[in-house]
PDB file of C-alpha atoms in Angstrom:
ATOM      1  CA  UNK A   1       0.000   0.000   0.000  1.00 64.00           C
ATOM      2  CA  UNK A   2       1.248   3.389  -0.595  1.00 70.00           C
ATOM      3  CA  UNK A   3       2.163   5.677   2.104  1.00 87.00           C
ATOM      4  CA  UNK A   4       3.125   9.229   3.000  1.00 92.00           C
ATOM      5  CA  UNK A   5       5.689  10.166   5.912  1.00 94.00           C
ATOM      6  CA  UNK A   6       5.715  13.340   7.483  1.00 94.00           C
ATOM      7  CA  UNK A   7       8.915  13.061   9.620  1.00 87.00           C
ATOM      8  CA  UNK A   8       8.139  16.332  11.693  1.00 87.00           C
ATOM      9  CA  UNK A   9       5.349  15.976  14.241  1.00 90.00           C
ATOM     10  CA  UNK A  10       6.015  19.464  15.817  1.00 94.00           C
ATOM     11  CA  UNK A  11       7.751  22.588  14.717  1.00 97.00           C
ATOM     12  CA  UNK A  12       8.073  25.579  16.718  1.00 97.00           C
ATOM     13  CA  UNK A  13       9.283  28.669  15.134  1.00 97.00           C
ATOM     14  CA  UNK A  14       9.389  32.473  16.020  1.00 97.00           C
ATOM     15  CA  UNK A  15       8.126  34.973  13.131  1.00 97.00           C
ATOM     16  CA  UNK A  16      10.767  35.490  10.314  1.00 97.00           C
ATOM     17  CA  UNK A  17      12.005  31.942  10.568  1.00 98.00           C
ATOM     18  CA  UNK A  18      12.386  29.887   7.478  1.00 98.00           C
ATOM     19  CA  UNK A  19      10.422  27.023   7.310  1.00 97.00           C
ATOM     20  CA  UNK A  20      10.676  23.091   5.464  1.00 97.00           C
ATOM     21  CA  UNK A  21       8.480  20.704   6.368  1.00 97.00           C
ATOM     22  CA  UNK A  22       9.132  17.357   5.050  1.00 96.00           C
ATOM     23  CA  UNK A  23       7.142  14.646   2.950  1.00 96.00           C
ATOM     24  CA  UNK A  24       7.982  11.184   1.475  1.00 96.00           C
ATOM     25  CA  UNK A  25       5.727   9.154  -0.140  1.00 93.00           C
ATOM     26  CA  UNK A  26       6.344   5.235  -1.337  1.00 88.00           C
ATOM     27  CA  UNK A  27       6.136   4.191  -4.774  1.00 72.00           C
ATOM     28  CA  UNK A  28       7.455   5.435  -8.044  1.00 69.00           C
ATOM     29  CA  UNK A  29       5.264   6.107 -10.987  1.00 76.00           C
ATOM     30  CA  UNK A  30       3.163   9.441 -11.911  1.00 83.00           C
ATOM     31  CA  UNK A  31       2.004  11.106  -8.603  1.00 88.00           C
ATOM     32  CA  UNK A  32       0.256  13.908  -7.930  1.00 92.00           C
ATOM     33  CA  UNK A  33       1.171  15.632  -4.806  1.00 95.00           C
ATOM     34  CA  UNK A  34      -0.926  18.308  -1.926  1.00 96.00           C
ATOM     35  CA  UNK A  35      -0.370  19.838   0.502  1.00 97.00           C
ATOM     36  CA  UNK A  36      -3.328  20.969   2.650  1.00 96.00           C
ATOM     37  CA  UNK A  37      -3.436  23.242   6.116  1.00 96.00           C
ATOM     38  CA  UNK A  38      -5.921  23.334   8.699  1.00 93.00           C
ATOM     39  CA  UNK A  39      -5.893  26.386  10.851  1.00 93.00           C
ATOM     40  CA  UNK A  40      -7.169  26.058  14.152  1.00 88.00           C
ATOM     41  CA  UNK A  41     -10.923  25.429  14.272  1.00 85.00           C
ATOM     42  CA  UNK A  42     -11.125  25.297  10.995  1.00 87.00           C
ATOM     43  CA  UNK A  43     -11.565  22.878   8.014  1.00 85.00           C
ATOM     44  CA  UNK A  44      -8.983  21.486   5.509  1.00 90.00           C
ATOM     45  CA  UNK A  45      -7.860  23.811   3.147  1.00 92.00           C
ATOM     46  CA  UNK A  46      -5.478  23.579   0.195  1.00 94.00           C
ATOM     47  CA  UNK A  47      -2.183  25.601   0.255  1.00 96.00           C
ATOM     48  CA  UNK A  48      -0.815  24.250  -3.317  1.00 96.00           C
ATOM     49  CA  UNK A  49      -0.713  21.055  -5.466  1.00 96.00           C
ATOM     50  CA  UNK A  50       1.536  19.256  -8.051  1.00 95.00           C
ATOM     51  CA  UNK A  51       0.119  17.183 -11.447  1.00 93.00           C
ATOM     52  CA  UNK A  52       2.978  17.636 -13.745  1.00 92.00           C
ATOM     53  CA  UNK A  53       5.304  20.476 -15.236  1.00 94.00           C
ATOM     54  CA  UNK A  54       7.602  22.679 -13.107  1.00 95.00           C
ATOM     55  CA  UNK A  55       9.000  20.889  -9.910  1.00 96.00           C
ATOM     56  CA  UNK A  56       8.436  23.870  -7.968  1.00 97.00           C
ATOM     57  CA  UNK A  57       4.711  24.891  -7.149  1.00 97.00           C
ATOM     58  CA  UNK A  58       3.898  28.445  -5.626  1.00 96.00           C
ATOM     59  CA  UNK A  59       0.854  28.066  -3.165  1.00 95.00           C
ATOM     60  CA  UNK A  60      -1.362  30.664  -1.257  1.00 94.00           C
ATOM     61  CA  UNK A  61       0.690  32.924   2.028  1.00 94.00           C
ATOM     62  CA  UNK A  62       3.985  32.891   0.041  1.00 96.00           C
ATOM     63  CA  UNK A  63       4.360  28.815   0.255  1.00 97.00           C
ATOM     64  CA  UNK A  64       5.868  26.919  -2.090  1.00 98.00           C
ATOM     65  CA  UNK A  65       6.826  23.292  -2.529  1.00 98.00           C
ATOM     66  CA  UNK A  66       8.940  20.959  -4.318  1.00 97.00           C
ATOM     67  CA  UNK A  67       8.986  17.979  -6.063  1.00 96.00           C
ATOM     68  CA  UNK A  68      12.149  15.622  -6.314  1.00 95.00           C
ATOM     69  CA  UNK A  69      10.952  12.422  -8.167  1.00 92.00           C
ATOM     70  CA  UNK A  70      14.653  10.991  -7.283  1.00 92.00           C
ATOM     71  CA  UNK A  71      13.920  11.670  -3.662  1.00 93.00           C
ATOM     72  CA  UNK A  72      10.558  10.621  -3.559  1.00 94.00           C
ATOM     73  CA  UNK A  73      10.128  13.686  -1.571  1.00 96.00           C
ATOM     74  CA  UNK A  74       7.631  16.903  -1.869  1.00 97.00           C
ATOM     75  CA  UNK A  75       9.265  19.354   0.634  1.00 97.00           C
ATOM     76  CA  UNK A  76       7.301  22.328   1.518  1.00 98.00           C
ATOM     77  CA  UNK A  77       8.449  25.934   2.550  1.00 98.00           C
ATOM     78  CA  UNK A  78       8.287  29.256   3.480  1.00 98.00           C
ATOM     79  CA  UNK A  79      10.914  31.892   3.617  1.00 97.00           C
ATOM     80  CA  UNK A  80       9.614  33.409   6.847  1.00 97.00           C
ATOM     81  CA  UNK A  81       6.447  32.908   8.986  1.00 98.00           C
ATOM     82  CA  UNK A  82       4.044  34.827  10.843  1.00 97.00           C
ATOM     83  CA  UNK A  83       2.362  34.136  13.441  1.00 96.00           C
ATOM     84  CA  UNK A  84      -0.644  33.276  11.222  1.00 96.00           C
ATOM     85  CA  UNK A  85       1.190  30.295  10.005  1.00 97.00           C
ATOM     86  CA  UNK A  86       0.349  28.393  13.359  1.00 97.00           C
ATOM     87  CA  UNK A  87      -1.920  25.364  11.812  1.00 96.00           C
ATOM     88  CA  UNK A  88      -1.130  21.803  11.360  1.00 95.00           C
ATOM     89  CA  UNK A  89      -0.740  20.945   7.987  1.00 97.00           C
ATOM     90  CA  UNK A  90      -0.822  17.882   5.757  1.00 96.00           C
ATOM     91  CA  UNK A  91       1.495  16.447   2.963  1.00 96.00           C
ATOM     92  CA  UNK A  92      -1.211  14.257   0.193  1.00 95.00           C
ATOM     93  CA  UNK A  93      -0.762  11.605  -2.463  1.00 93.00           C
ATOM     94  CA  UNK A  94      -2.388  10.252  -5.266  1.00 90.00           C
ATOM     95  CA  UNK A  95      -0.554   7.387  -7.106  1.00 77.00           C
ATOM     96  CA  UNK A  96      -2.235   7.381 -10.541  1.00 70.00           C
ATOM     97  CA  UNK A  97      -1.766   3.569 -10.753  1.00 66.00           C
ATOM     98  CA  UNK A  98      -3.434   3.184  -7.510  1.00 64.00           C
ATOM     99  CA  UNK A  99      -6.805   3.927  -8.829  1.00 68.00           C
ATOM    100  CA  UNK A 100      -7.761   6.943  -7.005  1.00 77.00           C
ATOM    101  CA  UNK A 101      -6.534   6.709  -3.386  1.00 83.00           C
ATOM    102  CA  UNK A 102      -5.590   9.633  -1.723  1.00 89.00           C
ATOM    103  CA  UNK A 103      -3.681   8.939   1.060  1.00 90.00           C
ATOM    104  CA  UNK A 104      -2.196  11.814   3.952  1.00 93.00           C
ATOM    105  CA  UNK A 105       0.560  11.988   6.091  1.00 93.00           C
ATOM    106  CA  UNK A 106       0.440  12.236   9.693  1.00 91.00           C
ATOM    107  CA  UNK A 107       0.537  15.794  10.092  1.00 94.00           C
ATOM    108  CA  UNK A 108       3.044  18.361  11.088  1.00 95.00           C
ATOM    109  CA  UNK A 109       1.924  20.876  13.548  1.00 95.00           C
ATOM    110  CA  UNK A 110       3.402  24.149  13.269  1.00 97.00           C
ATOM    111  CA  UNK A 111       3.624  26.633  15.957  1.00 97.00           C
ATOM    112  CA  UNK A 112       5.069  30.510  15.395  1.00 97.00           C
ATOM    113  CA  UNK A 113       5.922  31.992  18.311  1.00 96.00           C
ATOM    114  CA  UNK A 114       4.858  35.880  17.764  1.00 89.00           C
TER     115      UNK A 114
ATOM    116  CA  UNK B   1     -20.205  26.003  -7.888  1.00 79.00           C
ATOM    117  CA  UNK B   2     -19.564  22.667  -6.342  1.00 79.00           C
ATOM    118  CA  UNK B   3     -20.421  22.545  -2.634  1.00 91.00           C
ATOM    119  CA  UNK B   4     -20.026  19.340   0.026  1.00 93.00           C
ATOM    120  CA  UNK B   5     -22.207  18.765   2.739  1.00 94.00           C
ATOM    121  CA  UNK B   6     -21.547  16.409   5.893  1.00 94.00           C
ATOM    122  CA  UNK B   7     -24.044  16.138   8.638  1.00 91.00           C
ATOM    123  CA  UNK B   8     -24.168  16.113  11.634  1.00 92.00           C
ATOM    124  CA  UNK B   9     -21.315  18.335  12.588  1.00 92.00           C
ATOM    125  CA  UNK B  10     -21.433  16.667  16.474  1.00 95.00           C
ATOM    126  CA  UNK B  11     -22.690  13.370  17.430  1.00 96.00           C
ATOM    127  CA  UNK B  12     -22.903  11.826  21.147  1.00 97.00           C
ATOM    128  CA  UNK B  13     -23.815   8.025  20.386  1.00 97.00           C
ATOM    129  CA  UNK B  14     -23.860   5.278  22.979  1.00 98.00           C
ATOM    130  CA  UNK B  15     -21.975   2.385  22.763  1.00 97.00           C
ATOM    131  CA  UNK B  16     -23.636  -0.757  20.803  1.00 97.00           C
ATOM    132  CA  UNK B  17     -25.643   1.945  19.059  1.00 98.00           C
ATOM    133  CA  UNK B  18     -26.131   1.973  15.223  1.00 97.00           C
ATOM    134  CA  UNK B  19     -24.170   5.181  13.245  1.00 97.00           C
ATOM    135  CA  UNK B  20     -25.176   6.794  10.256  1.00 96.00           C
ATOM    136  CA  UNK B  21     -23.051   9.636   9.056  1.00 96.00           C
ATOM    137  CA  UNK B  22     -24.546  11.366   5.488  1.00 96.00           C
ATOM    138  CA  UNK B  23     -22.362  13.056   3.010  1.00 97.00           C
ATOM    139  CA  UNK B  24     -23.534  15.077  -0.452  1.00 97.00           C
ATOM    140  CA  UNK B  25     -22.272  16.861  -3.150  1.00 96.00           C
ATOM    141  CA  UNK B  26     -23.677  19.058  -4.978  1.00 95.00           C
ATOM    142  CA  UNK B  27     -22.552  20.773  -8.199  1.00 92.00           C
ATOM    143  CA  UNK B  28     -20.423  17.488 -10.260  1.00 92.00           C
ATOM    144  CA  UNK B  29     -20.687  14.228 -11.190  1.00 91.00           C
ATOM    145  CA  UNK B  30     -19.448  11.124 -10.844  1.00 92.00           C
ATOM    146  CA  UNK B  31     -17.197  12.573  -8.074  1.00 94.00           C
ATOM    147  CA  UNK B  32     -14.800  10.129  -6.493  1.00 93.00           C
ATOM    148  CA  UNK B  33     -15.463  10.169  -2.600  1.00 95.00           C
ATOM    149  CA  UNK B  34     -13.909   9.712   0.290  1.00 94.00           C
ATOM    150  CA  UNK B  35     -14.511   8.878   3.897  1.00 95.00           C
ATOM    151  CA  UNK B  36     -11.383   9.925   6.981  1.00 95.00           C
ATOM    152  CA  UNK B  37     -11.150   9.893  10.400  1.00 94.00           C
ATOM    153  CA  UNK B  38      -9.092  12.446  11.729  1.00 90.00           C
ATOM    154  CA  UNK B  39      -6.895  12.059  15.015  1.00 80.00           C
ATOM    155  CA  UNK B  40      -4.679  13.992  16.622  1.00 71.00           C
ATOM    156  CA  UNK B  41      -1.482  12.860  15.529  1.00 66.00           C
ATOM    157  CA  UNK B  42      -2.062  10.456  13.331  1.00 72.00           C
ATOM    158  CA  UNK B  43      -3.466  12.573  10.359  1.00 83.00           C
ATOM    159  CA  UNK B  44      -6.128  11.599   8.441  1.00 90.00           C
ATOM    160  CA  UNK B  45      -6.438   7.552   7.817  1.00 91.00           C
ATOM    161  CA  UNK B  46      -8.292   6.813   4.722  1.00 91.00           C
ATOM    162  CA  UNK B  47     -11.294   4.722   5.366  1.00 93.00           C
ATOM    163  CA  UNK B  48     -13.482   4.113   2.102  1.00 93.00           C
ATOM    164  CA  UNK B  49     -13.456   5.721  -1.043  1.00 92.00           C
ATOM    165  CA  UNK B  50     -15.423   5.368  -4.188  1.00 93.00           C
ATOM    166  CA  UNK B  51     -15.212   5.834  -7.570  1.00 91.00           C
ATOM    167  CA  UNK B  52     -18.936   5.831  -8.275  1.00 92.00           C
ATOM    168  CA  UNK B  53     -22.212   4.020  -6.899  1.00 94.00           C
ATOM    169  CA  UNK B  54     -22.132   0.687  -5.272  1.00 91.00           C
ATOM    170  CA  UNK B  55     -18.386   0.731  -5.352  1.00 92.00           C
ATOM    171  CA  UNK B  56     -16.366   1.011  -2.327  1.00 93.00           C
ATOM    172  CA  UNK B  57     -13.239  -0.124  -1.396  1.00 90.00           C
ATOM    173  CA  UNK B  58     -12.103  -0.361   1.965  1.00 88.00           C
ATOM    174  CA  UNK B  59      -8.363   0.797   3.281  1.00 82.00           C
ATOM    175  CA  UNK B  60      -8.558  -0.681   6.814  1.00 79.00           C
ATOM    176  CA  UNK B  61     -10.636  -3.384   8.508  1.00 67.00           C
ATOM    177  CA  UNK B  62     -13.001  -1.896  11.103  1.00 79.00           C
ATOM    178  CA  UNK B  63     -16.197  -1.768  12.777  1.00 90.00           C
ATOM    179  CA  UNK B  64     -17.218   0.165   9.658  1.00 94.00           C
ATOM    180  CA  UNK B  65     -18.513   0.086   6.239  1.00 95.00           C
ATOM    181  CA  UNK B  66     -19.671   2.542   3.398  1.00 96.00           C
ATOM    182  CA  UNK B  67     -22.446   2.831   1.012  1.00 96.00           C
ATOM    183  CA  UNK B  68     -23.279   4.675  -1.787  1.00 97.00           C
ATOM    184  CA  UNK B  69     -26.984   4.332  -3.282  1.00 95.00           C
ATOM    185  CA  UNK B  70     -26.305   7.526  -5.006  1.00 95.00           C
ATOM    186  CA  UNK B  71     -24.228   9.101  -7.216  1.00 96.00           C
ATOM    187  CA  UNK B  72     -23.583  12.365  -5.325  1.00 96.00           C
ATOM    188  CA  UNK B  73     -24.318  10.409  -1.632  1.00 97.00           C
ATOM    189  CA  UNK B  74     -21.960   8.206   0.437  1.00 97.00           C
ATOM    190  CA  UNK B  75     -22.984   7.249   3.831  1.00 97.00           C
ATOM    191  CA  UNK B  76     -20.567   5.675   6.413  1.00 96.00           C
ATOM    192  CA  UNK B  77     -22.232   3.129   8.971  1.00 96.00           C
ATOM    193  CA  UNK B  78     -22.201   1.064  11.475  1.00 96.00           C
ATOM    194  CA  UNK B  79     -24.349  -1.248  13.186  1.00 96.00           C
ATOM    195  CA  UNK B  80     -22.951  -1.431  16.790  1.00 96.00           C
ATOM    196  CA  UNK B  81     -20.491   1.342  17.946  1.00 96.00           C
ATOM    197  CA  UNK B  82     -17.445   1.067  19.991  1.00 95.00           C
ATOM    198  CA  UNK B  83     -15.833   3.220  22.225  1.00 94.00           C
ATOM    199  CA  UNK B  84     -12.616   3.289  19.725  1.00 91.00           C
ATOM    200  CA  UNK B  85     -15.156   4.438  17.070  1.00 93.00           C
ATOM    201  CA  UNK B  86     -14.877   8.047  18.677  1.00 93.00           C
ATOM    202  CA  UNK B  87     -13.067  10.633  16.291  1.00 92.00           C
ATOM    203  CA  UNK B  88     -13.514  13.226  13.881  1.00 94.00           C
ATOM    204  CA  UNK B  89     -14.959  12.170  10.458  1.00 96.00           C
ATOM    205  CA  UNK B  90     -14.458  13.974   7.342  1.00 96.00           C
ATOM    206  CA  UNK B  91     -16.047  13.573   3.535  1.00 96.00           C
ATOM    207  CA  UNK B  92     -13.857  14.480   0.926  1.00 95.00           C
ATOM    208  CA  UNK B  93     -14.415  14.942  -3.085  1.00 95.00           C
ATOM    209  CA  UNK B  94     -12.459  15.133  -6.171  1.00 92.00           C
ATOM    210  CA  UNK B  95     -12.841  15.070  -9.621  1.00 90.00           C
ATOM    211  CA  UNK B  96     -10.898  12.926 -12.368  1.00 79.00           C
ATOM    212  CA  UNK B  97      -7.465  13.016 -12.211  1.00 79.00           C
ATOM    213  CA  UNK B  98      -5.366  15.764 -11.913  1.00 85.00           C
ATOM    214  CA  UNK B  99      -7.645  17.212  -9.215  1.00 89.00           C
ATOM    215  CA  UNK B 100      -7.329  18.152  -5.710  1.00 91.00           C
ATOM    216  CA  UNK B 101      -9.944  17.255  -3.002  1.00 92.00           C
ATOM    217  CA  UNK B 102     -12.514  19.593  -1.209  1.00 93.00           C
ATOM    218  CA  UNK B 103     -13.686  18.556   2.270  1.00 92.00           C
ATOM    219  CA  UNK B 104     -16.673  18.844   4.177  1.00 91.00           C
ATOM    220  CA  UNK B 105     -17.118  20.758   7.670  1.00 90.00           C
ATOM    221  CA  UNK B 106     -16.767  16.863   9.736  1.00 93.00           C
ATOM    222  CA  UNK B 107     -18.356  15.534  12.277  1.00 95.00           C
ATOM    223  CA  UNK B 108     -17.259  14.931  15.794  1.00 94.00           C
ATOM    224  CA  UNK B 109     -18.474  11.749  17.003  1.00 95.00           C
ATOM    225  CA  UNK B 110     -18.144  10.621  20.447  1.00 96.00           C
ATOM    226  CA  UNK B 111     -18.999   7.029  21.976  1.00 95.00           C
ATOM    227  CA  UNK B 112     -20.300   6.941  25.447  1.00 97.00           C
TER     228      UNK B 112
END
């Protein structure tokens, strides 16, 4: 089965920090990557998303992410936080040969300390 | 404009009880769909999804099970609840490939 590992559970950052939080998913093949952010009390939201082209995607609030096929890896960052950052957010795969399971990774939950 | 809706958003159900959690979209068809349970720390685990009605496939063996007599409708269900049932359920959507997926408001079960 196909998975996605989000090695950092927590981050804590103060405002201006750069951030990188990581994701690795299993398999080869064509992928199409997310990354999604839920602020507190709220609901899922998407923050940017890979299907094909250039490796790096700009999202929404100045993210951006990128993907290294070799790596198996879809690293996203920011070149410095705000306090408004503080959400938990969520690296997501689809693995086109894997009919049309979308599968998460744990969760990283970021915390900017104003 | 495509909208999902989930209901109810909270749910206090006691245990041995049946479940019955509703999810529509409006707006598409022939949406792929998706059932999660959220936890903290552990992300969201992919329950069911389907790729249109009657067909559901199942990620991980449970106390659960999916339905969907409708194109645009997929109900999660169970017939006797457990404690470890508790959690925060969310319906997702998405269309054909090379699309991302919109999520509903949840629901916030609890098993008493």
């Amino acid at each position: 089965a196909q998975s996605v590992s989000q090695h950092n559970h927590h981050v804590i950052l103060s405002e201006a920090a750069s951030l990188e939080l990581g994701c690795n998913y299993s398999y080869g093949g064509t992928v199409n990557l997310f990354w999604y952010v839920q602020y507190p009390g709220q609901h899922l939201q998407l923050l940017l998303k890979y299907f094909s082209g250039d490796p790096l995607v700009k999202g929404i609030k100045g993210f951006e992410a990128e993907f290294i096929k070799s790596k198996f890896s879809f690293n996203l960052r920011k070149p410095s936080v705000q306090w408004s950052d503080t959400a938990e957010y969520f690296c997501a795969v689809i693995h086109n040969n894997a009919g049309n399971m979308l599968t998460f990774g744990g969760g990283t939950r970021l915390m900017v300390k104003p | 404009s495509q909208t999902i809706h989930q209901w109810p958003a909270t749910l206090v159900q006691p245990v041995g009880s049946p479940l019955s959690l509703e999810c529509t979209v409006e707006g598409t068809s022939n949406p792929n769909l998706y059932w999660y349970r959220q936890a903290a720390g552990r992300g969201l685990q992919l329950l069911f999804y389907s790729v249109g009605i009657g067909q559901i496939s199942s990620e991980v063996p449970q106390n659960l099970s999916a339905s969907r007599p409708q194109d645009r409708q997929f109900i999660l269900s169970s017939k006797k609840l457990l404690l470890s049932d508790s959690g925060f359920y969310l319906c997702a959507w998405r269309g054909g490939m090379n699309t991302e997926a919109f999520f509903g408001q949840g629901t916030r079960l609890t098993v008493v």
